[in-house]
PDB file of C-alpha atoms and ligand atoms in Angstrom:
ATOM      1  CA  UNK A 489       8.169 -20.669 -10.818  1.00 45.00           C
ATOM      2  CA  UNK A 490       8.255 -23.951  -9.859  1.00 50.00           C
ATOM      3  CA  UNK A 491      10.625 -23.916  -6.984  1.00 65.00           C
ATOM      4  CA  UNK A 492       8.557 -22.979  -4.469  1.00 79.00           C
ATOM      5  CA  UNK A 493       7.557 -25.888  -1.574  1.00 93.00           C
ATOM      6  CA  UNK A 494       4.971 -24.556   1.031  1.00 97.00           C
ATOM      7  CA  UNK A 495       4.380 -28.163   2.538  1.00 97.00           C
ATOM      8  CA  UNK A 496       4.101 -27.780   6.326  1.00 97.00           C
ATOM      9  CA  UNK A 497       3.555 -24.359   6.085  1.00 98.00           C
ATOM     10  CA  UNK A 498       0.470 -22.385   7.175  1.00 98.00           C
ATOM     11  CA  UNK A 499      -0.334 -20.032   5.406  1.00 98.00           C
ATOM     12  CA  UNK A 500      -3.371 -17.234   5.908  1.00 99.00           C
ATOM     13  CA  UNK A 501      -5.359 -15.309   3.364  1.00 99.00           C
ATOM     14  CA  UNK A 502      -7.475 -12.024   4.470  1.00 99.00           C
ATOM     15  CA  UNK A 503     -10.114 -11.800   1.512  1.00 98.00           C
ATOM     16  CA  UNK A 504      -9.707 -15.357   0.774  1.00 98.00           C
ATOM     17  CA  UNK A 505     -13.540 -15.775  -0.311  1.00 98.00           C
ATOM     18  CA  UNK A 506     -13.343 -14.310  -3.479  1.00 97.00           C
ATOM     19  CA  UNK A 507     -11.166 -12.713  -6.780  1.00 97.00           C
ATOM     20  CA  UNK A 508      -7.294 -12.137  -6.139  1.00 98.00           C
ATOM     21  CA  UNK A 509      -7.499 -13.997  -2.324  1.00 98.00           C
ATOM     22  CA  UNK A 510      -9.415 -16.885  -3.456  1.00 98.00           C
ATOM     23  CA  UNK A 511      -6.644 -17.587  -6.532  1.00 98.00           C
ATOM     24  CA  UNK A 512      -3.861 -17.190  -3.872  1.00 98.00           C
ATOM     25  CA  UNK A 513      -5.215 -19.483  -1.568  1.00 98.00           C
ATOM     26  CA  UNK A 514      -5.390 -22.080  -4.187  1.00 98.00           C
ATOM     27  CA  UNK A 515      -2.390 -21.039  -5.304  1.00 98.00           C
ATOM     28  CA  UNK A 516      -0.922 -21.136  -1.961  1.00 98.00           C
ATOM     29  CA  UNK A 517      -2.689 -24.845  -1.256  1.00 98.00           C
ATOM     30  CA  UNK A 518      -1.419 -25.877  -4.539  1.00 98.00           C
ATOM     31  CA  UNK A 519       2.451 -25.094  -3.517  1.00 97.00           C
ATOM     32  CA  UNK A 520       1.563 -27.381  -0.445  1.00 97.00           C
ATOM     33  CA  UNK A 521       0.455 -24.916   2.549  1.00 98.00           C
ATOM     34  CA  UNK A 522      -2.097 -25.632   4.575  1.00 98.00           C
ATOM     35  CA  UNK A 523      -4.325 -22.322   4.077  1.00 98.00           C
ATOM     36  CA  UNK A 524      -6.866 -20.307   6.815  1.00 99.00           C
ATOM     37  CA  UNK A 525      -9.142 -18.352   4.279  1.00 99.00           C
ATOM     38  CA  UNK A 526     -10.098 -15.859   6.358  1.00 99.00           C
ATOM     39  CA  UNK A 527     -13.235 -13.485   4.986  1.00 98.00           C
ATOM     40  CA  UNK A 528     -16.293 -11.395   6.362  1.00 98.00           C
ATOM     41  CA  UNK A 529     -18.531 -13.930   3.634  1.00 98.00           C
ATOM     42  CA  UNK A 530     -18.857 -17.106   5.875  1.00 98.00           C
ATOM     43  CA  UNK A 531     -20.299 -18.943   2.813  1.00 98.00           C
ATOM     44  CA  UNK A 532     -17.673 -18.397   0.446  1.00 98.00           C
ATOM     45  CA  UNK A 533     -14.818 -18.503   2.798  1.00 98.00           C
ATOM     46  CA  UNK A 534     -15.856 -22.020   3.537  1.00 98.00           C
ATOM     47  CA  UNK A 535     -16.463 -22.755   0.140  1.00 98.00           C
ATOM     48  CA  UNK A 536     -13.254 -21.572  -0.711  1.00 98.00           C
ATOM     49  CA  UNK A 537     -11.838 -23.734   2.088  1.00 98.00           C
ATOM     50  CA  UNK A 538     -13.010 -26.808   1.537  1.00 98.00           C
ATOM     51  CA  UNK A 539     -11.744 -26.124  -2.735  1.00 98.00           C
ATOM     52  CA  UNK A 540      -8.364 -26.141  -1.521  1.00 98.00           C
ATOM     53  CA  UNK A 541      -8.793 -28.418   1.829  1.00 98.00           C
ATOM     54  CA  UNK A 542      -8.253 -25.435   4.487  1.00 98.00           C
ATOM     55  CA  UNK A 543     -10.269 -24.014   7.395  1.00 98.00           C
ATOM     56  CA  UNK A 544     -12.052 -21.210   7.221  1.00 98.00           C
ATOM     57  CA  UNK A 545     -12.247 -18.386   9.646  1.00 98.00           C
ATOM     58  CA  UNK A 546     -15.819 -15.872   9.340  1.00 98.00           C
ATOM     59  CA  UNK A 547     -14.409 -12.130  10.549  1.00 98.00           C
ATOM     60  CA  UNK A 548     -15.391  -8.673   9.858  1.00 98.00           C
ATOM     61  CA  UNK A 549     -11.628  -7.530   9.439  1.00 98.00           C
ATOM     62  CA  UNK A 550     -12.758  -3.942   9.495  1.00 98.00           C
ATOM     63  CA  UNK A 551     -13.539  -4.691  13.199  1.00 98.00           C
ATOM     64  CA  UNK A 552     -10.255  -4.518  15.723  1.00 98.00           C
ATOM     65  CA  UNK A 553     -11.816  -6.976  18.211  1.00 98.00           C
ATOM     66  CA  UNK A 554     -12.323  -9.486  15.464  1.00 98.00           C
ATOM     67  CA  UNK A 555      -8.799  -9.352  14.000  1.00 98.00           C
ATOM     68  CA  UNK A 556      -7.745  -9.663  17.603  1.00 98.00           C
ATOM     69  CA  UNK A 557      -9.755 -12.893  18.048  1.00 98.00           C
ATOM     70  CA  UNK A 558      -8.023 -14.450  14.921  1.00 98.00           C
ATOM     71  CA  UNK A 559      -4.903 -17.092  15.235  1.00 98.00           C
ATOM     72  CA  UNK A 560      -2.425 -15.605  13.338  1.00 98.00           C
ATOM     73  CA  UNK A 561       0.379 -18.793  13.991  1.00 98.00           C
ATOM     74  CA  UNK A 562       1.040 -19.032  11.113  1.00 98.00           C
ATOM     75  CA  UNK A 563       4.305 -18.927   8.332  1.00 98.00           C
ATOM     76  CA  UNK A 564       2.545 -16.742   5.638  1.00 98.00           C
ATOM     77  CA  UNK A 565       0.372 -13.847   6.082  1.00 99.00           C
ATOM     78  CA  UNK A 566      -1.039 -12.052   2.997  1.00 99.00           C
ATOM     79  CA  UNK A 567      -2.935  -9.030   3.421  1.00 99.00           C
ATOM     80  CA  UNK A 568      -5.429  -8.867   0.881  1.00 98.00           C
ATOM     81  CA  UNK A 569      -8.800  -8.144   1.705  1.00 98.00           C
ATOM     82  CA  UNK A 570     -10.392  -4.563   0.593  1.00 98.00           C
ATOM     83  CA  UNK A 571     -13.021  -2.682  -0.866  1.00 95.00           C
ATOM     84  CA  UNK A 572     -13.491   0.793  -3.328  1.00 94.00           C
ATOM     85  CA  UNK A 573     -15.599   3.850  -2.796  1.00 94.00           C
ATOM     86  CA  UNK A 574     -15.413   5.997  -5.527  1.00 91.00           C
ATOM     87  CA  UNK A 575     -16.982   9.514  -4.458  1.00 95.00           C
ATOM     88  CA  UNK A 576     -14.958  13.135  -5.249  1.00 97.00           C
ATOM     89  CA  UNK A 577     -13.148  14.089  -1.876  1.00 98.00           C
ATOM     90  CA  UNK A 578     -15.609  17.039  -0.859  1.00 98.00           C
ATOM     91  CA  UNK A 579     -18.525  14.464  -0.969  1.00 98.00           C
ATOM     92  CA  UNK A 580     -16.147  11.613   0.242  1.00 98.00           C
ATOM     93  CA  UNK A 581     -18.858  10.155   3.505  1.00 98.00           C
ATOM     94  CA  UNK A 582     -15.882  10.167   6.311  1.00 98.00           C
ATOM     95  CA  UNK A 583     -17.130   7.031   7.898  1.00 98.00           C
ATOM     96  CA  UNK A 584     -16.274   5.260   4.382  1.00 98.00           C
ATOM     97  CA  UNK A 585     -12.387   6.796   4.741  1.00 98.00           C
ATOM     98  CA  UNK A 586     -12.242   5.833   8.378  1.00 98.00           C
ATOM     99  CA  UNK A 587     -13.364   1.803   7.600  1.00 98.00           C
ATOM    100  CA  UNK A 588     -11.164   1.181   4.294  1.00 98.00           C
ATOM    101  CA  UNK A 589      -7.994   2.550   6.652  1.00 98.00           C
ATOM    102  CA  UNK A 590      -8.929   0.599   9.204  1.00 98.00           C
ATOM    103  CA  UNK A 591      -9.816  -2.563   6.818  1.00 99.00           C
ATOM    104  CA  UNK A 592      -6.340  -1.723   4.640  1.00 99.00           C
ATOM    105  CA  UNK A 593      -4.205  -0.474   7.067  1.00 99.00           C
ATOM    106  CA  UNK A 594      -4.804  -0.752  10.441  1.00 99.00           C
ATOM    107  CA  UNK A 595      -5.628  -4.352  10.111  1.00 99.00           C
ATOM    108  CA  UNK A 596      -2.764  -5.942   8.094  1.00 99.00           C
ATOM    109  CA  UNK A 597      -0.993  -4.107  11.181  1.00 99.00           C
ATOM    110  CA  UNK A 598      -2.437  -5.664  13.747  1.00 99.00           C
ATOM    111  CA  UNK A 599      -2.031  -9.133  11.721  1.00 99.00           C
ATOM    112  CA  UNK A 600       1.595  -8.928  10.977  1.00 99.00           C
ATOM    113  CA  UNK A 601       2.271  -7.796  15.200  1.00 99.00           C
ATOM    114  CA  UNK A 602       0.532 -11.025  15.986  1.00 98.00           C
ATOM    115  CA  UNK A 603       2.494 -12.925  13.439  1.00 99.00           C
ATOM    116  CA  UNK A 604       5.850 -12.260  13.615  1.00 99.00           C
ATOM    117  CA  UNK A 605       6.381 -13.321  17.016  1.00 98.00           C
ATOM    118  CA  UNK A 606       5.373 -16.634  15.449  1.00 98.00           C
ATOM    119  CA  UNK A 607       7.644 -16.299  12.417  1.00 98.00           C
ATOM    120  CA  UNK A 608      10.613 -15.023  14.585  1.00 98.00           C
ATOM    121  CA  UNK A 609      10.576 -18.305  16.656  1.00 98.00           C
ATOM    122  CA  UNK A 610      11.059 -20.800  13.246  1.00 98.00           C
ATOM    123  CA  UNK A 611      13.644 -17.976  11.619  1.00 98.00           C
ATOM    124  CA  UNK A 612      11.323 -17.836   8.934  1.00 98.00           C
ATOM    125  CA  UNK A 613       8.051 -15.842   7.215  1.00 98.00           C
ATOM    126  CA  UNK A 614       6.686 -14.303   4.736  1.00 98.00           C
ATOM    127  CA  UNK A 615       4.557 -11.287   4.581  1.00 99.00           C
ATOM    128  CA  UNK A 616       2.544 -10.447   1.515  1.00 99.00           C
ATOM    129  CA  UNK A 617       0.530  -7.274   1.096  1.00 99.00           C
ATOM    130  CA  UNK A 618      -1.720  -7.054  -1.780  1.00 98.00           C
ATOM    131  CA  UNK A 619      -1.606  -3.315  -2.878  1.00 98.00           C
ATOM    132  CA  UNK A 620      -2.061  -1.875  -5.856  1.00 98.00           C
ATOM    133  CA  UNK A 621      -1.453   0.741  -8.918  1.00 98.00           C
ATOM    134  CA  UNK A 622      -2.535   2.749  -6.237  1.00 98.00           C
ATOM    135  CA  UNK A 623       0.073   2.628  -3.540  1.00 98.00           C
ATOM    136  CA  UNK A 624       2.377   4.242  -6.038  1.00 98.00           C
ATOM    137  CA  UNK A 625      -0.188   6.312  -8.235  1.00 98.00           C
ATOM    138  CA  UNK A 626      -3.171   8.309  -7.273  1.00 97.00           C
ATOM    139  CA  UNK A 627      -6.536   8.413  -9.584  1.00 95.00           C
ATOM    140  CA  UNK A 628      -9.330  10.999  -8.868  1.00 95.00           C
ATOM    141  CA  UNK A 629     -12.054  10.223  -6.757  1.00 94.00           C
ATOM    142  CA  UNK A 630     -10.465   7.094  -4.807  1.00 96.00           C
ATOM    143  CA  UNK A 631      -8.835   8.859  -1.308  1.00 98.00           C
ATOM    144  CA  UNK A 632      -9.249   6.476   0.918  1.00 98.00           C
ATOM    145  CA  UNK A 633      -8.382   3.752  -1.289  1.00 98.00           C
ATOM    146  CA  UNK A 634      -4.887   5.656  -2.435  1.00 98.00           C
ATOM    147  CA  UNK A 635      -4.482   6.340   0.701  1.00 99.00           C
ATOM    148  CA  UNK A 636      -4.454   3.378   2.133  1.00 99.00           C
ATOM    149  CA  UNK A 637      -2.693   1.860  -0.374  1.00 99.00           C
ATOM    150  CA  UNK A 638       0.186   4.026   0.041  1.00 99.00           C
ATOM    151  CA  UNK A 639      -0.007   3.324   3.524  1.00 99.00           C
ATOM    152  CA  UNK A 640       0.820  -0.518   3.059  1.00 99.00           C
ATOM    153  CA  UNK A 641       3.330   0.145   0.791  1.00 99.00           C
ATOM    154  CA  UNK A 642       5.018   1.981   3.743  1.00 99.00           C
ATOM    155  CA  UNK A 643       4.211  -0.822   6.247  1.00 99.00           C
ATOM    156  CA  UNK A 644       5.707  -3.504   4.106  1.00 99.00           C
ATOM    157  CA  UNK A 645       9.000  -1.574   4.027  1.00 99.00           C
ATOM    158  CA  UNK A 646       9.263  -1.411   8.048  1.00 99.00           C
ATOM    159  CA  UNK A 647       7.987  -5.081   7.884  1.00 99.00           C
ATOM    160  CA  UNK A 648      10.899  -5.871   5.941  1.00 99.00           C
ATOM    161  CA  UNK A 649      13.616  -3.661   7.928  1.00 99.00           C
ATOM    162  CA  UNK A 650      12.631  -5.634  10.821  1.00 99.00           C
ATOM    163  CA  UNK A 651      11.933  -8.794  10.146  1.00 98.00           C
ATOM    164  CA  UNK A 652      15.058  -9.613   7.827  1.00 98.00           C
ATOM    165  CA  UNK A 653      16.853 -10.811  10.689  1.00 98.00           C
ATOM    166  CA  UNK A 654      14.425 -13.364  11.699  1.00 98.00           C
ATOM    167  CA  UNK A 655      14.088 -14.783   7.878  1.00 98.00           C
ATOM    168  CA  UNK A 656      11.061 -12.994   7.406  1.00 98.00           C
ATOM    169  CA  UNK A 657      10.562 -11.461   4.287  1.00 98.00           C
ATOM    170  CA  UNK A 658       7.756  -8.667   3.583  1.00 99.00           C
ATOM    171  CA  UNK A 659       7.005  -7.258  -0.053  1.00 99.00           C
ATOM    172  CA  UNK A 660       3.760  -5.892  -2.042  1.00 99.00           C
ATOM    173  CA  UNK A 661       2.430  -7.025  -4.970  1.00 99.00           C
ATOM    174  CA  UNK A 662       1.302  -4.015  -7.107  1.00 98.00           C
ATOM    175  CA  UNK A 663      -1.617  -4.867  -9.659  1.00 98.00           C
ATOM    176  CA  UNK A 664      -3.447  -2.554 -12.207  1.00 97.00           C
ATOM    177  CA  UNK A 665      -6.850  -4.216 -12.994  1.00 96.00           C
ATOM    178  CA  UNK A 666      -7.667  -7.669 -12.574  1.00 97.00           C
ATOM    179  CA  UNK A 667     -10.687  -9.066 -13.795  1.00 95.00           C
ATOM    180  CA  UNK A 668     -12.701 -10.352 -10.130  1.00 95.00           C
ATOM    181  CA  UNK A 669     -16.210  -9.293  -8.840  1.00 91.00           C
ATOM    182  CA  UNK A 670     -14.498  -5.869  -7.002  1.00 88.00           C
ATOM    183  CA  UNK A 671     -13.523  -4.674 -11.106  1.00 93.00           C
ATOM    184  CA  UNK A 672     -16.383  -6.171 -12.438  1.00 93.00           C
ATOM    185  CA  UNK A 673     -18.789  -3.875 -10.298  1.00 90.00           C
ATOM    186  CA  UNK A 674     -16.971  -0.973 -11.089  1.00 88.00           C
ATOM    187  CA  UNK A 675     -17.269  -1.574 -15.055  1.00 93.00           C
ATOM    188  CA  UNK A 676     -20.854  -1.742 -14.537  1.00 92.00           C
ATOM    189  CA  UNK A 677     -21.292   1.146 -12.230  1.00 89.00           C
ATOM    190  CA  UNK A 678     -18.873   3.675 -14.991  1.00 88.00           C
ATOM    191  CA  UNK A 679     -21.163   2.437 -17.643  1.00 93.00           C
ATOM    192  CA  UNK A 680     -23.979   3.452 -15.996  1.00 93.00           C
ATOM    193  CA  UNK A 681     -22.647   6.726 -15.074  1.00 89.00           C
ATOM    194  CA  UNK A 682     -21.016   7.525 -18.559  1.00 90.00           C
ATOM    195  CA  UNK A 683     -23.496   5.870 -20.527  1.00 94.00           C
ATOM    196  CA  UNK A 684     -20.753   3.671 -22.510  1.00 96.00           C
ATOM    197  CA  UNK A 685     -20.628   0.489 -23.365  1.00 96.00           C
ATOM    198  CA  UNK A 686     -18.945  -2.096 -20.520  1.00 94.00           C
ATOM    199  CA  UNK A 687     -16.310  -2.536 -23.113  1.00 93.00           C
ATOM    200  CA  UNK A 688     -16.268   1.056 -23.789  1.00 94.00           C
ATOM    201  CA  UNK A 689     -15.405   1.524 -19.848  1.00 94.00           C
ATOM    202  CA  UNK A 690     -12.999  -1.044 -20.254  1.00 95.00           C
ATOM    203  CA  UNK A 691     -10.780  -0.071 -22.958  1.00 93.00           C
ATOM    204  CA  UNK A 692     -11.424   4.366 -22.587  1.00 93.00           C
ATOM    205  CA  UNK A 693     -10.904   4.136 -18.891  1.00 92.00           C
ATOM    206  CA  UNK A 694      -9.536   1.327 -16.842  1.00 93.00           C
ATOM    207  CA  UNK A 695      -6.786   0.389 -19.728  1.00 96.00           C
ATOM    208  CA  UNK A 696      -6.160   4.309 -20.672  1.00 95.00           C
ATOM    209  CA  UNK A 697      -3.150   4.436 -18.461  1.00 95.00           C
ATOM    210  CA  UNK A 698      -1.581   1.125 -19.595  1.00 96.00           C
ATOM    211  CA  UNK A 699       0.725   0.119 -22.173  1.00 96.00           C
ATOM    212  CA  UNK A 700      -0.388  -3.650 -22.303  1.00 96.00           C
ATOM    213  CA  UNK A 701      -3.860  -3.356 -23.094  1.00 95.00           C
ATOM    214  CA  UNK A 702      -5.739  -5.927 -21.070  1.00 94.00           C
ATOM    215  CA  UNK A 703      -7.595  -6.489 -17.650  1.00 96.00           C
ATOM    216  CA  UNK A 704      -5.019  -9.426 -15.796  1.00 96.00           C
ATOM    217  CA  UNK A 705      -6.556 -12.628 -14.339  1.00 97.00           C
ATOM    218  CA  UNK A 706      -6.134 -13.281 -10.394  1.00 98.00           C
ATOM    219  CA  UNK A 707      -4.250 -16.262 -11.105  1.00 98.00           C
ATOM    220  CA  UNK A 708      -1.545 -14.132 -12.294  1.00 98.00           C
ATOM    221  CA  UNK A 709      -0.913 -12.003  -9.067  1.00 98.00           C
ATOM    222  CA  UNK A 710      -1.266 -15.686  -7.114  1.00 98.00           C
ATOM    223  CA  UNK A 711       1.645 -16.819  -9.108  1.00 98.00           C
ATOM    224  CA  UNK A 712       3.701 -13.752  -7.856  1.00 98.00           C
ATOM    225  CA  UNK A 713       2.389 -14.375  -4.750  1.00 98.00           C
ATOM    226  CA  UNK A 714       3.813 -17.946  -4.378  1.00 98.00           C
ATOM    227  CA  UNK A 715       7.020 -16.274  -6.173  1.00 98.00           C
ATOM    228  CA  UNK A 716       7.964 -14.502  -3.610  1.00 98.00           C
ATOM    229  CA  UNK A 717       6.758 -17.188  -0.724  1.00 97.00           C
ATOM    230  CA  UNK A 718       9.686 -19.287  -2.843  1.00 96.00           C
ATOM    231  CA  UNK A 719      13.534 -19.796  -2.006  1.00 94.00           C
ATOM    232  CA  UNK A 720      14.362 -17.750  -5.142  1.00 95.00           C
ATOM    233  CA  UNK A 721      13.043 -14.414  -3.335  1.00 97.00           C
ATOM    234  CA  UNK A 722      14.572 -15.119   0.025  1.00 97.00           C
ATOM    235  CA  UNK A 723      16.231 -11.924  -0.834  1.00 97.00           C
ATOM    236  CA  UNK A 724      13.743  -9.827  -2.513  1.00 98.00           C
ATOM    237  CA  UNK A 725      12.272  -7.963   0.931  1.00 98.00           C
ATOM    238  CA  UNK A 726      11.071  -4.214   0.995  1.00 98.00           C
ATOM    239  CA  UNK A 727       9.818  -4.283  -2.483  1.00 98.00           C
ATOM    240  CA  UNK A 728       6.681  -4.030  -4.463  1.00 98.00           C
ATOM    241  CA  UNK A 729       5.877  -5.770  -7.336  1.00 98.00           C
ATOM    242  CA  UNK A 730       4.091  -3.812 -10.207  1.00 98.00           C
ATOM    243  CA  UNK A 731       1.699  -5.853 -12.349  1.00 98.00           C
ATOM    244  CA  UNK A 732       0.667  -2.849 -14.226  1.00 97.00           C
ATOM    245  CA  UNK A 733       0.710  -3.655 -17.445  1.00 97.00           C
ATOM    246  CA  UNK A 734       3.098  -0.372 -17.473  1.00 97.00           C
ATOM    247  CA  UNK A 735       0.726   1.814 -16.162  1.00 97.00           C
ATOM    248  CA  UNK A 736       3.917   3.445 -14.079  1.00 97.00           C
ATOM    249  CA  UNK A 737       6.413   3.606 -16.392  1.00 96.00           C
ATOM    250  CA  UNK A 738       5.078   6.707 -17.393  1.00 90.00           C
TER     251      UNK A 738
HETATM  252  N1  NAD B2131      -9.314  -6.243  -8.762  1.00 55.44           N
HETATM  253  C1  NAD B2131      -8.383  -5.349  -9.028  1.00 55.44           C
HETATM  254  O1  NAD B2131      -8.312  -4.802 -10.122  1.00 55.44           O
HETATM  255  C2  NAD B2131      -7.354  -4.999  -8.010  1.00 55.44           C
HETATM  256  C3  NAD B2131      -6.244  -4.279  -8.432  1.00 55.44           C
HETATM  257  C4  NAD B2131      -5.268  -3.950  -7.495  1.00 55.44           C
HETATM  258  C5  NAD B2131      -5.421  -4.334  -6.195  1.00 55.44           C
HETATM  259  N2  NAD B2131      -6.529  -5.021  -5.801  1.00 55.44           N
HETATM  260  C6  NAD B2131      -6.639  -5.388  -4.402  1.00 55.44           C
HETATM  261  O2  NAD B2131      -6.803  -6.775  -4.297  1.00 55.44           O
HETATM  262  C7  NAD B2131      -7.497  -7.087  -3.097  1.00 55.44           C
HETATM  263  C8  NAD B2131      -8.627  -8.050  -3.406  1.00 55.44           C
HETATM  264  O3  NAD B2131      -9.508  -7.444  -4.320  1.00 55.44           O
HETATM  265  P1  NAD B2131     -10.451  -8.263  -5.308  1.00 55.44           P
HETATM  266  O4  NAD B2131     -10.477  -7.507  -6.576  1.00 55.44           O
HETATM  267  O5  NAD B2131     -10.088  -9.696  -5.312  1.00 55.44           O
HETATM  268  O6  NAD B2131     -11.871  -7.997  -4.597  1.00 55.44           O
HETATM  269  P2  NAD B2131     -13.113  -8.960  -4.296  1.00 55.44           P
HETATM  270  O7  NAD B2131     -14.222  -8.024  -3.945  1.00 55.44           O
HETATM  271  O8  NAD B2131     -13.314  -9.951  -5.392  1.00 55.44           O
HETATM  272  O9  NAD B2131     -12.625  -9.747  -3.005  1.00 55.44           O
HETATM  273  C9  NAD B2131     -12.411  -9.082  -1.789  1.00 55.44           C
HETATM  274  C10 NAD B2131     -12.735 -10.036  -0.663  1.00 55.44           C
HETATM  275  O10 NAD B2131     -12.489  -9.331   0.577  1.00 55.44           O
HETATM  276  C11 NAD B2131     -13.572  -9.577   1.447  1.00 55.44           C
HETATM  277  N3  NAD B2131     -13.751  -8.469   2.363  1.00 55.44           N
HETATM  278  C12 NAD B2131     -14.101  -7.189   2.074  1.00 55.44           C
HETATM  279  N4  NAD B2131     -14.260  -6.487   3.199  1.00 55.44           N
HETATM  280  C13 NAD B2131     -13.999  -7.343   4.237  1.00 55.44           C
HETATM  281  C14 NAD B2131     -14.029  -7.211   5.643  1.00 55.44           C
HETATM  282  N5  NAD B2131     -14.377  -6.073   6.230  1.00 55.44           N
HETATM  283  N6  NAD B2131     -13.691  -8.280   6.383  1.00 55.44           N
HETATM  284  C15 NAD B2131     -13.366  -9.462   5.802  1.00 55.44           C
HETATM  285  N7  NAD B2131     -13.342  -9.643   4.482  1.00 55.44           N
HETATM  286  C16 NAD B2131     -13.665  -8.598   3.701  1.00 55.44           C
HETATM  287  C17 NAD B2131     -14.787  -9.708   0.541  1.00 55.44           C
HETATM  288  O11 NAD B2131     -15.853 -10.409   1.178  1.00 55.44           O
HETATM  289  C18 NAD B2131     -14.211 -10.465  -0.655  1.00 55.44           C
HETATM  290  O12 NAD B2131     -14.301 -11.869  -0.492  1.00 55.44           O
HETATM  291  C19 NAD B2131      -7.943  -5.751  -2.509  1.00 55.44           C
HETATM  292  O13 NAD B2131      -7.034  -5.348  -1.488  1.00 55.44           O
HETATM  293  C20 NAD B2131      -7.848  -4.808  -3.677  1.00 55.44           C
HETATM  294  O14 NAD B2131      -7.605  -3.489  -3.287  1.00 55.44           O
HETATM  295  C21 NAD B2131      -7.510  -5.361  -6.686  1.00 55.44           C
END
């Protein structure tokens, strides 16, 4: 890793209160950035902030007027903030789908239009979008999230087209299951619902798929993240980076 230098560089984290945002914007701060943790939790985006010695900005992102009022000057923009609803599609409450495209998708849109006029101007940027296991395989019961996920895989890739021109760079990263509070509720809620054991849920369900056999740490998709913020990846653009434990090799 190593080789990455961020100082100078603003940087700004969607989610950035909590699991896989918080350890990028440390992760971010740590490479030298200067990092805008931007979450819908006032509390723990400015706790978060003041960890790592950025601001922090208080937004519903699910709410276009609010990702409108947001500065998006900055040099890197990573898309991370989400939610799960788990419900079979014939039950699936509409309102749900409609919020976690808008949150997932419509959003990191409207963020990376604002940016890149910003990027364009220094010839550099990079765009990360946190997807998942999801944008490139489906699971029962999770439309809107597969959906969506797919969705910002295909952003990304236009993201990329366009942008490589200007120096900016836009890829995915691609996680199975990483152990932060959005996993951690869903262990709880299966075990409750299959009547298992937490580790049962663990190693029957969420690890089924998998060839390496553990839940990953947010730490490791930060290090990707600042991976591909470094000179190394200045060509790596249109891509998406699956930390599945081999979940797709299948
Ligand atoms: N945890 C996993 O296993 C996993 C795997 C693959 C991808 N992901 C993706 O990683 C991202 C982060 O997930 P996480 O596991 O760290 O979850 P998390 O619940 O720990 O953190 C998500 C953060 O997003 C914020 N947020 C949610 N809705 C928001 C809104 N409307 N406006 C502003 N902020 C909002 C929450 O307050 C929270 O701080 C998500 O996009 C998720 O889909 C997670």
């Amino acid at each position: 890793m190593g080789a990455e230098d961020l100082r100078g560089r603003r940087a700004l984290v969607t989610g950035g209160g909590s699991g896989i945002g918080r350890a990028i914007a440390v992760r971010l701060a740590a490479a030298g950035a200067s990092v805008v943790v931007v979450d819908r939790d006032a509390a723990s985006a400015e706790r978060v902030a003041a960890e790592v010695g950025g601001t922090a900005v208080a937004a519903d992102l699910s709410d276009p007027a609010a990702v409108e009022a947001i500065d998006v000057d900055v040099d890197v923009l990573v898309n991370n903030a989400g939610f799960q609803h788990v419900a079979p599609l014939h039950e699936f409450p509409p309102e749900v789908f409609a919020t976690i495209l808008r949150l997932m998708v419509e959003t990191p849109f409207r963020l990376v239009r604002g940016a890149l006029p910003h990027m364009y101007d220094r010839g550099w940027g990079r765009v990360v979008n946190v997807s998942s296991v999801h944008g490139h395989r489906a699971s029962p019961y999770k439309s809107a999230y597969v959906t969506a996920k797919h969705a910002l895989e295909g952003l990304s890739k236009v993201v990329a087209l366009e942008g490589a021109a200007h120096g900016v760079t836009s890829n995915c990263v691609a996680p199975a299951y990483v152990r932060t509070p959005l996993v951690e509720g869903q262990i709880a809620d299966q075990a409750r619902t299959h009547g298992i054991s937490e580790d049962q849920v663990v190693e029957q369900i969420m690890l089924a798929p998998a060839a390496v056999k553990r839940l990953m740490e947010p730490a490791e998709v930060a290090d990707a993240v600042a991976w591909l913020c470094s000179p190394s990846a200045a060509s790596v653009t249109g891509t998406s980076l699956r930390m599945d434990g081999g979940w797709t090799a299948h």
